[in-house]
XYZ file of C-alpha atoms in Angstrom:
660
model
C 37.678 27.871 37.896
C 40.090 25.453 36.027
C 38.453 26.892 32.987
C 39.285 30.356 33.937
C 42.955 29.585 34.938
C 43.129 27.770 31.220
C 42.104 30.748 29.564
C 44.315 33.030 31.316
C 47.172 30.574 30.888
C 46.487 30.372 27.181
C 46.231 34.149 26.861
C 49.350 34.459 28.292
C 51.047 31.944 25.845
C 49.203 33.854 22.842
C 50.158 37.443 23.965
C 53.872 35.706 24.276
C 53.562 34.497 20.777
C 52.256 37.780 19.456
C 55.663 39.415 21.027
C 58.049 36.486 19.612
C 58.431 34.762 22.656
C 59.761 35.997 25.979
C 63.137 36.344 27.709
C 63.619 32.573 28.344
C 60.421 31.883 29.848
C 59.641 27.919 30.118
C 56.194 28.760 29.357
C 56.385 30.612 26.205
C 55.966 29.497 22.714
C 58.081 29.579 19.594
C 56.265 30.309 16.146
C 57.857 29.294 12.985
C 56.452 30.632 9.670
C 57.755 31.424 6.027
C 59.203 34.874 5.099
C 61.434 36.851 2.692
C 63.804 39.472 2.769
C 65.457 41.812 0.501
C 69.089 43.749 0.755
C 68.294 47.214 2.386
C 64.800 46.203 4.003
C 62.968 43.256 5.563
C 59.267 41.983 4.383
C 57.573 39.590 6.451
C 55.018 37.544 4.932
C 51.928 37.225 7.001
C 51.124 33.676 8.123
C 48.948 32.143 10.676
C 50.061 30.968 14.482
C 49.958 28.276 16.718
C 49.825 28.819 20.555
C 50.007 25.931 23.000
C 50.113 25.209 26.641
C 50.754 22.704 29.296
C 47.433 21.741 31.602
C 47.921 19.914 34.634
C 45.282 17.822 35.943
C 44.092 20.827 38.471
C 43.575 22.700 35.115
C 46.395 25.047 35.562
C 48.858 26.152 33.196
C 52.327 24.692 34.155
C 55.833 23.914 33.091
C 56.175 20.454 34.769
C 54.254 17.316 35.636
C 55.192 14.454 37.939
C 55.956 10.723 36.546
C 52.700 9.235 37.346
C 50.652 12.402 36.496
C 48.396 12.642 33.028
C 48.444 16.205 31.649
C 46.930 17.899 28.578
C 48.777 19.907 25.694
C 46.549 22.539 24.455
C 46.656 24.280 21.198
C 44.900 26.980 19.590
C 45.300 27.875 15.758
C 44.725 31.141 14.104
C 45.018 32.292 10.512
C 47.044 35.264 9.341
C 44.070 37.635 10.221
C 43.681 36.188 13.755
C 40.624 34.222 13.147
C 40.354 30.786 14.683
C 40.875 27.920 12.478
C 38.764 24.860 12.590
C 38.903 21.327 10.840
C 42.805 21.799 10.586
C 44.965 18.485 11.646
C 47.770 19.341 14.456
C 50.586 17.065 14.996
C 52.362 16.590 18.212
C 55.850 15.076 19.012
C 58.630 14.928 21.502
C 61.765 16.850 20.540
C 63.605 15.581 23.850
C 64.957 12.227 24.927
C 61.975 10.125 25.107
C 60.325 10.920 28.247
C 56.978 11.166 27.211
C 53.941 9.116 25.984
C 51.035 10.359 24.073
C 47.408 9.773 23.852
C 46.170 8.885 21.261
C 49.221 7.087 20.228
C 48.639 8.593 16.585
C 49.932 11.893 18.307
C 47.455 14.092 16.086
C 44.329 16.241 17.026
C 41.938 17.876 15.337
C 40.870 21.692 15.896
C 37.408 22.275 16.934
C 35.202 25.569 15.931
C 37.049 27.180 18.531
C 40.439 26.485 16.877
C 41.395 24.117 19.863
C 43.285 20.814 19.503
C 43.957 18.497 22.939
C 45.989 15.754 23.267
C 47.229 13.919 26.571
C 50.848 13.469 27.782
C 52.161 11.303 30.512
C 55.649 9.982 31.545
C 56.845 7.091 29.492
C 58.323 5.634 32.201
C 57.721 6.573 35.570
C 61.538 5.888 36.668
C 62.719 8.559 34.051
C 62.819 12.170 34.773
C 64.420 15.395 33.070
C 63.389 18.073 30.874
C 62.082 17.627 27.175
C 60.193 19.709 24.799
C 56.820 19.242 22.769
C 56.586 20.482 19.193
C 53.302 21.018 17.376
C 52.732 21.442 13.451
C 49.628 22.777 11.614
C 49.173 23.668 8.140
C 47.261 27.191 7.770
C 46.800 28.799 4.590
C 48.872 26.583 2.715
C 51.868 27.146 4.973
C 53.300 25.090 7.616
C 53.732 27.043 11.164
C 55.132 25.244 14.266
C 55.449 26.105 17.978
C 57.364 24.304 20.752
C 56.973 23.946 24.514
C 59.510 22.931 27.101
C 58.586 21.203 29.923
C 60.284 18.967 32.967
C 59.216 15.575 33.988
C 59.796 15.284 37.925
C 59.671 12.660 40.352
C 56.679 11.463 41.567
C 55.417 12.929 45.293
C 55.969 10.588 48.170
C 54.835 10.434 51.767
C 57.994 9.746 53.591
C 58.403 6.168 52.724
C 54.935 5.415 54.084
C 52.939 2.849 52.305
C 49.446 4.484 51.284
C 46.696 2.504 50.833
C 45.413 3.451 47.052
C 41.795 3.444 47.899
C 42.733 6.467 50.075
C 44.163 8.206 47.055
C 41.588 7.774 44.769
C 39.411 10.996 44.328
C 37.596 10.222 41.147
C 36.911 7.677 38.546
C 36.150 8.561 34.963
C 34.593 6.763 32.051
C 36.884 6.454 29.170
C 35.418 4.544 26.221
C 33.411 1.846 24.897
C 34.456 -0.981 22.482
C 32.988 -1.268 19.833
C 33.194 2.472 19.291
C 29.826 2.493 18.092
C 28.564 1.433 21.555
C 26.630 -1.411 20.124
C 26.718 -5.080 20.224
C 24.378 -7.835 18.673
C 22.531 -10.312 20.410
C 23.746 -13.590 21.499
C 24.245 -16.244 18.637
C 24.613 -13.233 16.028
C 28.232 -12.701 16.496
C 30.705 -13.058 13.130
C 32.731 -11.301 11.113
C 32.588 -7.615 12.140
C 30.016 -8.502 14.928
C 30.659 -9.021 18.361
C 28.222 -10.128 21.359
C 30.637 -8.305 24.101
C 31.052 -4.918 24.834
C 34.261 -3.927 27.032
C 33.840 -0.400 28.998
C 37.269 1.054 30.322
C 37.151 3.415 33.561
C 40.131 5.102 34.808
C 40.695 6.105 38.700
C 42.625 9.420 39.365
C 43.947 11.258 42.850
C 43.160 14.900 43.479
C 45.813 15.933 41.244
C 44.460 13.972 38.271
C 47.602 11.297 38.646
C 46.218 7.711 37.541
C 45.994 5.357 40.864
C 47.234 2.005 40.749
C 45.712 -0.831 42.680
C 42.256 0.496 43.345
C 39.127 -1.960 43.768
C 36.259 -0.869 41.482
C 33.218 -2.533 41.707
C 30.746 -2.737 38.572
C 26.954 -3.169 38.542
C 24.716 -3.312 34.864
C 21.259 -1.913 34.538
C 18.773 -3.420 33.582
C 20.893 -6.689 35.204
C 18.486 -9.569 33.721
C 18.912 -8.524 29.895
C 22.930 -8.775 29.633
C 25.357 -10.707 31.520
C 28.188 -9.015 33.459
C 31.425 -10.658 33.090
C 33.654 -8.744 35.290
C 31.663 -7.519 38.816
C 35.211 -6.231 40.303
C 38.651 -5.117 39.026
C 41.752 -3.233 40.219
C 43.228 -0.509 38.236
C 46.545 -0.746 36.437
C 49.716 1.528 36.560
C 47.818 3.720 34.297
C 44.670 3.940 36.726
C 42.844 1.887 34.163
C 40.011 -0.566 34.891
C 37.938 -2.704 32.673
C 34.724 -4.500 32.512
C 32.652 -6.400 30.259
C 28.991 -7.071 29.211
C 27.836 -9.831 26.873
C 24.303 -9.749 25.250
C 21.476 -12.279 25.908
C 18.638 -12.806 23.071
C 16.688 -9.318 24.343
C 17.284 -6.160 22.873
C 18.067 -3.243 25.118
C 20.173 -0.447 26.126
C 22.566 -1.088 29.248
C 24.603 1.323 31.141
C 27.405 -0.133 33.604
C 28.012 1.848 36.977
C 31.412 1.981 38.600
C 31.977 2.651 42.175
C 35.325 2.770 43.881
C 35.199 0.010 46.535
C 34.237 1.284 50.035
C 34.021 5.026 48.941
C 31.184 6.878 47.319
C 33.039 7.832 44.330
C 30.998 6.496 41.359
C 30.337 7.186 37.572
C 28.521 5.561 35.051
C 29.388 4.390 31.280
C 27.766 5.905 28.327
C 24.717 3.554 27.174
C 25.584 0.236 25.596
C 23.038 -1.037 22.861
C 22.079 -4.253 22.496
C 20.397 -5.145 19.021
C 20.639 -6.817 15.849
C 20.166 -10.754 16.408
C 20.088 -13.248 13.827
C 17.873 -12.912 10.824
C 14.450 -15.043 10.929
C 12.382 -16.571 7.976
C 9.550 -14.275 9.055
C 11.806 -11.325 8.447
C 13.551 -12.464 5.249
C 12.080 -10.989 1.860
C 13.348 -10.572 -1.637
C 11.584 -8.184 -3.888
C 12.346 -6.660 -7.587
C 11.848 -3.157 -8.677
C 10.034 -4.132 -11.956
C 8.100 -7.621 -12.255
C 7.250 -7.361 -15.863
C 10.265 -6.923 -18.228
C 10.630 -6.820 -21.795
C 11.647 -10.317 -22.944
C 12.543 -8.847 -26.566
C 15.307 -6.973 -25.516
C 18.533 -8.534 -24.108
C 19.660 -6.336 -21.174
C 16.471 -5.102 -19.954
C 16.965 -5.190 -16.232
C 15.482 -4.740 -12.704
C 17.110 -4.476 -9.302
C 16.342 -7.329 -6.869
C 16.346 -6.273 -3.161
C 16.915 -8.874 -0.116
C 15.808 -7.597 3.146
C 16.546 -9.179 6.394
C 15.367 -8.244 10.192
C 15.656 -10.282 13.299
C 13.213 -11.501 15.682
C 12.556 -7.762 16.994
C 12.302 -6.437 13.641
C 15.669 -4.905 13.830
C 18.045 -5.086 10.764
C 20.644 -7.707 10.958
C 24.228 -6.807 11.280
C 25.996 -5.684 8.217
C 27.708 -8.187 6.220
C 25.423 -11.135 6.094
C 25.584 -12.685 2.695
C 22.708 -13.151 0.545
C 22.956 -15.792 -2.539
C 20.816 -15.413 -5.480
C 20.165 -18.122 -8.349
C 17.478 -17.530 -11.201
C 16.003 -20.239 -13.651
C 16.739 -17.814 -16.666
C 18.509 -14.648 -17.699
C 21.265 -13.543 -15.459
C 21.435 -12.275 -11.834
C 24.248 -10.889 -10.103
C 27.833 -10.146 -11.262
C 31.124 -12.315 -12.444
C 32.326 -11.223 -9.032
C 29.455 -12.536 -6.968
C 26.002 -14.021 -7.625
C 24.833 -12.360 -4.265
C 25.466 -9.548 -1.981
C 25.980 -8.511 1.526
C 23.599 -6.654 3.648
C 24.167 -3.152 4.688
C 21.531 -1.889 7.234
C 19.503 -5.007 6.806
C 19.320 -4.916 2.883
C 21.451 -5.690 -0.214
C 20.621 -5.476 -3.850
C 21.664 -7.236 -7.161
C 20.608 -6.625 -10.966
C 18.851 -9.126 -12.907
C 19.195 -8.989 -16.417
C 16.947 -10.288 -19.594
C 18.905 -12.834 -21.719
C 19.164 -16.458 -22.789
C 18.047 -18.726 -21.354
C 14.563 -17.636 -21.811
C 11.914 -19.942 -20.459
C 9.093 -20.762 -23.154
C 6.400 -19.041 -20.821
C 8.873 -16.225 -19.656
C 8.352 -16.749 -16.136
C 11.879 -16.877 -14.250
C 12.136 -17.988 -10.364
C 14.538 -15.712 -8.422
C 15.738 -17.538 -5.514
C 17.762 -15.846 -2.273
C 18.961 -17.587 0.679
C 20.873 -16.308 3.811
C 22.741 -18.290 6.006
C 22.065 -17.472 9.799
C 23.691 -19.113 12.976
C 25.508 -22.357 12.285
C 22.914 -24.469 10.517
C 19.873 -22.552 9.528
C 19.482 -21.238 6.291
C 16.413 -18.967 5.257
C 14.939 -19.022 1.852
C 12.781 -17.050 -0.276
C 11.753 -16.825 -3.929
C 9.957 -14.771 -6.237
C 8.899 -14.856 -10.048
C 9.909 -12.361 -12.775
C 8.195 -12.254 -16.280
C 10.460 -11.667 -19.321
C 8.090 -13.164 -22.223
C 8.884 -11.691 -26.153
C 5.498 -13.017 -27.192
C 3.305 -10.442 -29.142
C 1.513 -8.003 -27.224
C -2.468 -7.737 -28.030
C -5.637 -6.149 -27.141
C -8.571 -8.186 -26.107
C -12.001 -8.168 -25.144
C -12.555 -8.373 -21.474
C -15.272 -10.861 -21.722
C -13.585 -13.253 -23.886
C -10.516 -13.403 -21.529
C -7.019 -13.779 -22.113
C -5.608 -15.404 -24.507
C -8.588 -14.973 -26.701
C -9.121 -15.209 -30.752
C -9.627 -13.016 -32.491
C -8.301 -10.432 -30.127
C -10.997 -8.141 -30.649
C -14.683 -9.045 -31.658
C -15.366 -8.415 -35.238
C -18.563 -7.026 -34.609
C -18.791 -2.910 -33.992
C -19.345 -1.628 -30.628
C -22.810 0.142 -31.457
C -23.165 3.519 -29.678
C -26.717 4.590 -29.281
C -26.060 8.220 -28.189
C -23.892 11.114 -28.846
C -22.333 11.066 -25.205
C -18.808 10.161 -24.313
C -18.283 6.308 -23.722
C -15.651 4.137 -22.412
C -15.093 0.955 -23.819
C -13.629 -1.830 -21.444
C -10.322 -3.853 -23.069
C -7.727 -5.977 -21.867
C -3.780 -5.651 -22.615
C -1.851 -8.824 -22.555
C 0.611 -10.741 -24.496
C -0.270 -14.016 -26.602
C 0.346 -16.382 -23.739
C -2.206 -14.339 -21.435
C 0.704 -12.600 -19.350
C 1.280 -9.106 -18.267
C 2.712 -6.666 -20.970
C 6.168 -5.208 -19.893
C 5.944 -2.726 -17.137
C 5.365 0.483 -18.436
C 4.137 -0.222 -21.957
C 2.075 2.780 -22.957
C -1.162 2.974 -24.675
C -2.726 5.476 -27.263
C -5.818 5.666 -29.001
C -6.681 7.567 -32.545
C -9.766 8.156 -33.766
C -11.307 8.091 -37.274
C -10.006 10.854 -39.203
C -12.946 10.315 -42.075
C -15.644 10.756 -39.666
C -13.910 12.938 -36.933
C -15.013 10.613 -34.192
C -12.517 11.224 -31.098
C -10.846 8.497 -28.962
C -8.420 8.614 -26.142
C -7.169 6.097 -23.593
C -8.344 7.008 -20.062
C -7.795 7.587 -17.174
C -4.088 6.300 -16.838
C -2.388 5.012 -20.350
C 0.564 3.144 -19.014
C 0.491 -0.500 -18.081
C 1.103 -1.055 -14.130
C 3.609 -3.601 -13.114
C 1.865 -6.284 -11.206
C 3.173 -9.432 -9.598
C 0.164 -11.831 -10.677
C 1.163 -11.064 -14.593
C -2.039 -10.868 -15.531
C -3.698 -9.040 -18.327
C -4.514 -5.553 -17.602
C -7.528 -3.682 -17.589
C -7.732 -0.424 -19.706
C -10.440 1.672 -21.265
C -10.800 3.507 -24.618
C -13.130 6.623 -24.282
C -14.808 7.340 -27.635
C -16.248 10.765 -28.187
C -19.012 10.568 -30.684
C -19.896 13.916 -30.196
C -16.837 15.220 -31.998
C -18.035 13.217 -35.592
C -18.839 15.708 -38.347
C -18.932 13.696 -41.182
C -21.967 12.822 -40.594
C -22.841 14.443 -37.181
C -24.116 12.185 -34.713
C -27.528 12.537 -33.876
C -29.060 10.895 -31.269
C -32.360 10.159 -33.435
C -30.690 9.886 -36.544
C -32.340 7.699 -39.283
C -29.170 5.854 -39.895
C -26.022 4.006 -38.342
C -22.863 5.068 -39.363
C -19.622 3.096 -39.010
C -16.128 4.388 -37.863
C -12.910 2.925 -36.485
C -10.635 3.631 -33.521
C -6.921 2.335 -33.656
C -5.629 1.394 -30.363
C -1.542 1.172 -29.941
C 0.048 -0.700 -27.206
C 4.069 0.628 -27.179
C 6.501 -1.321 -25.261
C 9.214 1.089 -23.486
C 12.376 -0.590 -23.890
C 12.298 -2.661 -27.259
C 9.856 -0.094 -28.638
C 7.915 -3.041 -30.122
C 4.141 -1.452 -31.238
C 1.125 -3.236 -31.570
C -1.990 -1.538 -33.344
C -5.299 -2.992 -33.448
C -8.630 -1.320 -34.766
C -12.094 -1.500 -33.092
C -15.472 -0.875 -35.077
C -17.776 1.678 -33.778
C -21.281 2.867 -34.985
C -22.943 5.629 -34.090
C -26.573 7.373 -34.970
C -26.486 10.162 -37.589
C -28.452 11.851 -40.362
C -32.219 13.442 -40.513
C -35.663 12.521 -42.320
C -35.843 14.305 -45.638
C -38.871 14.177 -47.683
C -38.339 14.136 -51.432
C -41.024 14.527 -54.267
C -40.576 11.248 -56.268
C -37.658 11.089 -58.446
C -36.560 14.405 -57.534
C -34.030 16.310 -55.364
C -36.803 18.649 -54.545
C -38.753 18.846 -51.268
C -42.580 18.072 -51.991
C -45.057 21.079 -52.285
C -48.102 20.937 -50.115
C -50.806 18.265 -50.868
C -53.828 19.798 -51.958
C -57.351 18.403 -51.660
C -59.662 19.492 -54.159
C -62.704 18.580 -52.662
C -64.394 17.718 -49.496
C -65.128 14.139 -48.531
C -62.489 13.235 -50.895
C -59.113 11.089 -49.930
C -55.922 12.400 -51.698
C -53.352 9.880 -52.165
C -49.889 11.237 -52.596
C -46.457 9.701 -52.892
C -43.290 11.121 -51.239
C -40.241 9.563 -51.040
C -38.270 9.433 -47.498
C -34.308 9.686 -47.426
C -31.695 10.642 -44.586
C -29.596 13.811 -44.671
C -26.151 13.381 -45.591
C -27.121 10.906 -48.051
C -27.630 8.227 -45.628
C -30.239 5.679 -46.700
C -33.113 4.701 -43.953
C -32.574 1.281 -43.283
C -34.904 -1.560 -43.862
C -37.173 -2.544 -40.726
C -37.786 1.269 -40.333
C -41.837 2.386 -39.624
C -43.215 5.402 -40.503
C -45.898 7.008 -38.474
C -48.236 9.756 -40.012
C -50.301 12.163 -37.379
C -51.628 15.610 -37.898
C -49.670 18.446 -35.502
C -52.715 20.547 -35.296
C -56.454 20.488 -33.884
C -57.602 21.522 -37.476
C -56.910 17.986 -38.676
C -58.871 16.001 -36.129
C -61.477 14.890 -38.717
C -58.788 13.975 -41.119
C -57.846 10.576 -42.379
C -53.946 10.157 -42.362
C -52.178 6.764 -43.319
C -48.669 5.533 -44.407
C -49.249 3.140 -47.201
C -52.774 2.146 -48.488
C -54.496 -0.572 -46.840
C -53.179 0.610 -43.349
C -55.462 3.566 -42.849
C -56.185 4.628 -39.220
C -58.216 8.006 -38.823
C -56.421 10.509 -36.849
C -53.854 8.239 -35.127
C -50.526 6.168 -36.007
C -50.200 4.110 -39.171
C -47.351 2.539 -40.945
C -45.758 -0.409 -41.822
C -42.498 -2.672 -40.251
C -41.053 -3.078 -43.506
C -41.397 -0.336 -46.142
C -41.417 -0.965 -49.827
C -38.271 0.645 -51.666
C -38.755 2.685 -54.717
C -37.675 1.264 -57.982
C -36.320 4.383 -59.204
C -33.748 5.021 -56.312
C -32.826 2.331 -53.916
C -31.589 4.895 -51.213
C -35.076 6.236 -50.810
C -38.540 4.584 -49.151
C -41.579 5.406 -50.851
C -44.463 6.832 -48.507
C -47.842 7.194 -49.767
C -49.907 9.862 -47.623
C -53.760 9.202 -47.788
C -55.539 12.532 -46.732
C -59.014 13.475 -46.093
C -59.905 17.266 -45.148
C -61.926 17.981 -41.874
C -65.647 18.002 -42.519
C -66.713 19.596 -39.225
C -65.488 22.209 -36.751
C -64.345 25.684 -37.363
C -61.505 24.702 -40.305
C -64.153 22.322 -41.870
C -63.720 21.642 -45.515
C -66.433 23.599 -47.584
C -67.409 24.354 -51.073
C -70.543 26.459 -50.532
C -70.270 30.378 -48.833
C -69.784 33.571 -50.002
C -66.342 34.004 -49.660
C -63.895 31.416 -50.909
C -60.785 30.417 -48.816
C -57.816 27.874 -48.079
C -57.730 25.699 -44.996
C -54.418 24.416 -44.156
C -53.537 21.403 -41.667
C -49.989 20.415 -40.959
C -49.196 16.774 -40.873
C -45.947 14.962 -38.818
C -44.492 12.081 -40.971
C -42.227 10.288 -38.398
C -39.737 7.442 -38.871
C -38.933 5.148 -35.949
C -35.470 2.966 -35.934
C -35.392 1.121 -32.724
C -35.886 3.848 -30.191
C -35.231 6.572 -32.308
C -37.933 8.679 -33.863
C -36.980 11.325 -36.448
C -40.074 13.837 -37.549
C -40.616 16.153 -41.151
C -43.764 18.167 -41.271
C -45.920 17.980 -44.548
C -48.369 20.958 -45.436
C -51.916 20.051 -46.832
C -54.324 22.792 -48.115
C -58.219 21.775 -48.932
C -61.196 24.305 -50.208
C -63.052 26.633 -47.173
C -65.963 28.923 -48.062
C -67.831 30.934 -45.420
């Protein structure tokens, strides 16, 4: 009903505004906007409008208030198109003789999304009455518009000189406010600058006309009652109908409400929730951590943030403004204005920068301290690393530091599949490379051997300052000069270049890793000739033929000393033959050879091999010199060279006489 009355009253005021006022109606408004005029006609520039109404405690539009009454001035602001204007500041003032008092005291209010701004007024002195006016001013579309409302302050109602008990006048009690405004106090002992352990709660008692009632006794209770102290259990309203109570925190984080009841009556209300949080910081809840542990000591100005975080025993952030002081054993921490910071939401940050003094080992200790309470100081320490020692690549088995950095012996690859080679990156003192150092690997251009860093090519930031493991992925299958051959007769050498690039100073370290891989096929040649040998011819049965061939690897690769040759038949026709590799080591139909083969004097890259062959004397393909029809028998020999576990084979054809 009150809302309906207000809307009707406000609509009337708006209508009066649109009509330019109303014949002396004291409830009307007087809009005032900008305009222009020319001789002979009048042009009016469209501006916004301000409409206002005076609303009494019963929610009714009125032209007067009593000397003890609290009323509201409600304003609606619209633009030139008639749309409601939100977010604009409306200023209120009295243009009369000082009969009114405004709340808030700033005498301003901001319009809501409905274009509404509201302020309270009451008599400045309950003994003074008379007529006055309220002016409002707002800016719409860059133009200032105003409106005026006249009203009368009348005497307070009396009851024929009879003294009335204030308790009987009380009609309702309302919660007004909490101080602090954020409705939060800190735990006992955590108070200080900007932090309070006590909350003040304000209530107001009014009569049925919404007039404040003085002298009303009000009782207070707090819930929960054991977690805080209720400082005022009973109070009496002042001339403004206002009564206050307060609660003080203990050591328990909680939320409480205060219930206010008019003594002797069932008129009651309760406050908003008052939070009790944020105690003193504790050692277990204090930490300092850097954004980066490992800095580039070779570059002055390389920096990282160091953040302090502090919570109380309940893991709530401490109150804002707790100072944290930092000191360091090297470099620079903080600013010229402060060597520390003040917490905001339980944390604060300072900057650490690389500069002199630089400790010999590059390890800098940063200490952060915070004083809590009267005599307790919390302390935490961390180490940062800012060495400028050279970065190197190390064998993981050797540890760090080690010399030489990488083993002079090449890594032997025994297959043509990809292989990860583990290494470590660190500086010459054995500490971590700067955080963010990137690693790269480049294969051998001469052989085509592929290489890459895997799986991650960036040095991670570690707080223990140790060397970082990484791997080099070598791909022998990409080699093409010579091509990798898992059964190759030779071992080929290649190199992989590994680089470490510091992120800020751009220091680059390059080191080479030796790699070998198998390559080449067995090739049999005529002695002292580049031609492959013709077939071996046996001229007579039961006669052993001894033939020299020379073995070499493809791509010009030499067969290494210590290689073993084996000769064996590759078909059933040769089961009765005798095959050897070198005179004096004859084994019929089986393997034969020598662990160390002689080298031909004519070509040091070749191995001489003597094949001793006897044609088969029995079976369907037996050697024969008698018979009606002359023919030629053929058998195939497999000549195999073995180097370690690798075997590589070449075939030789043998012909012999056969008649039927």
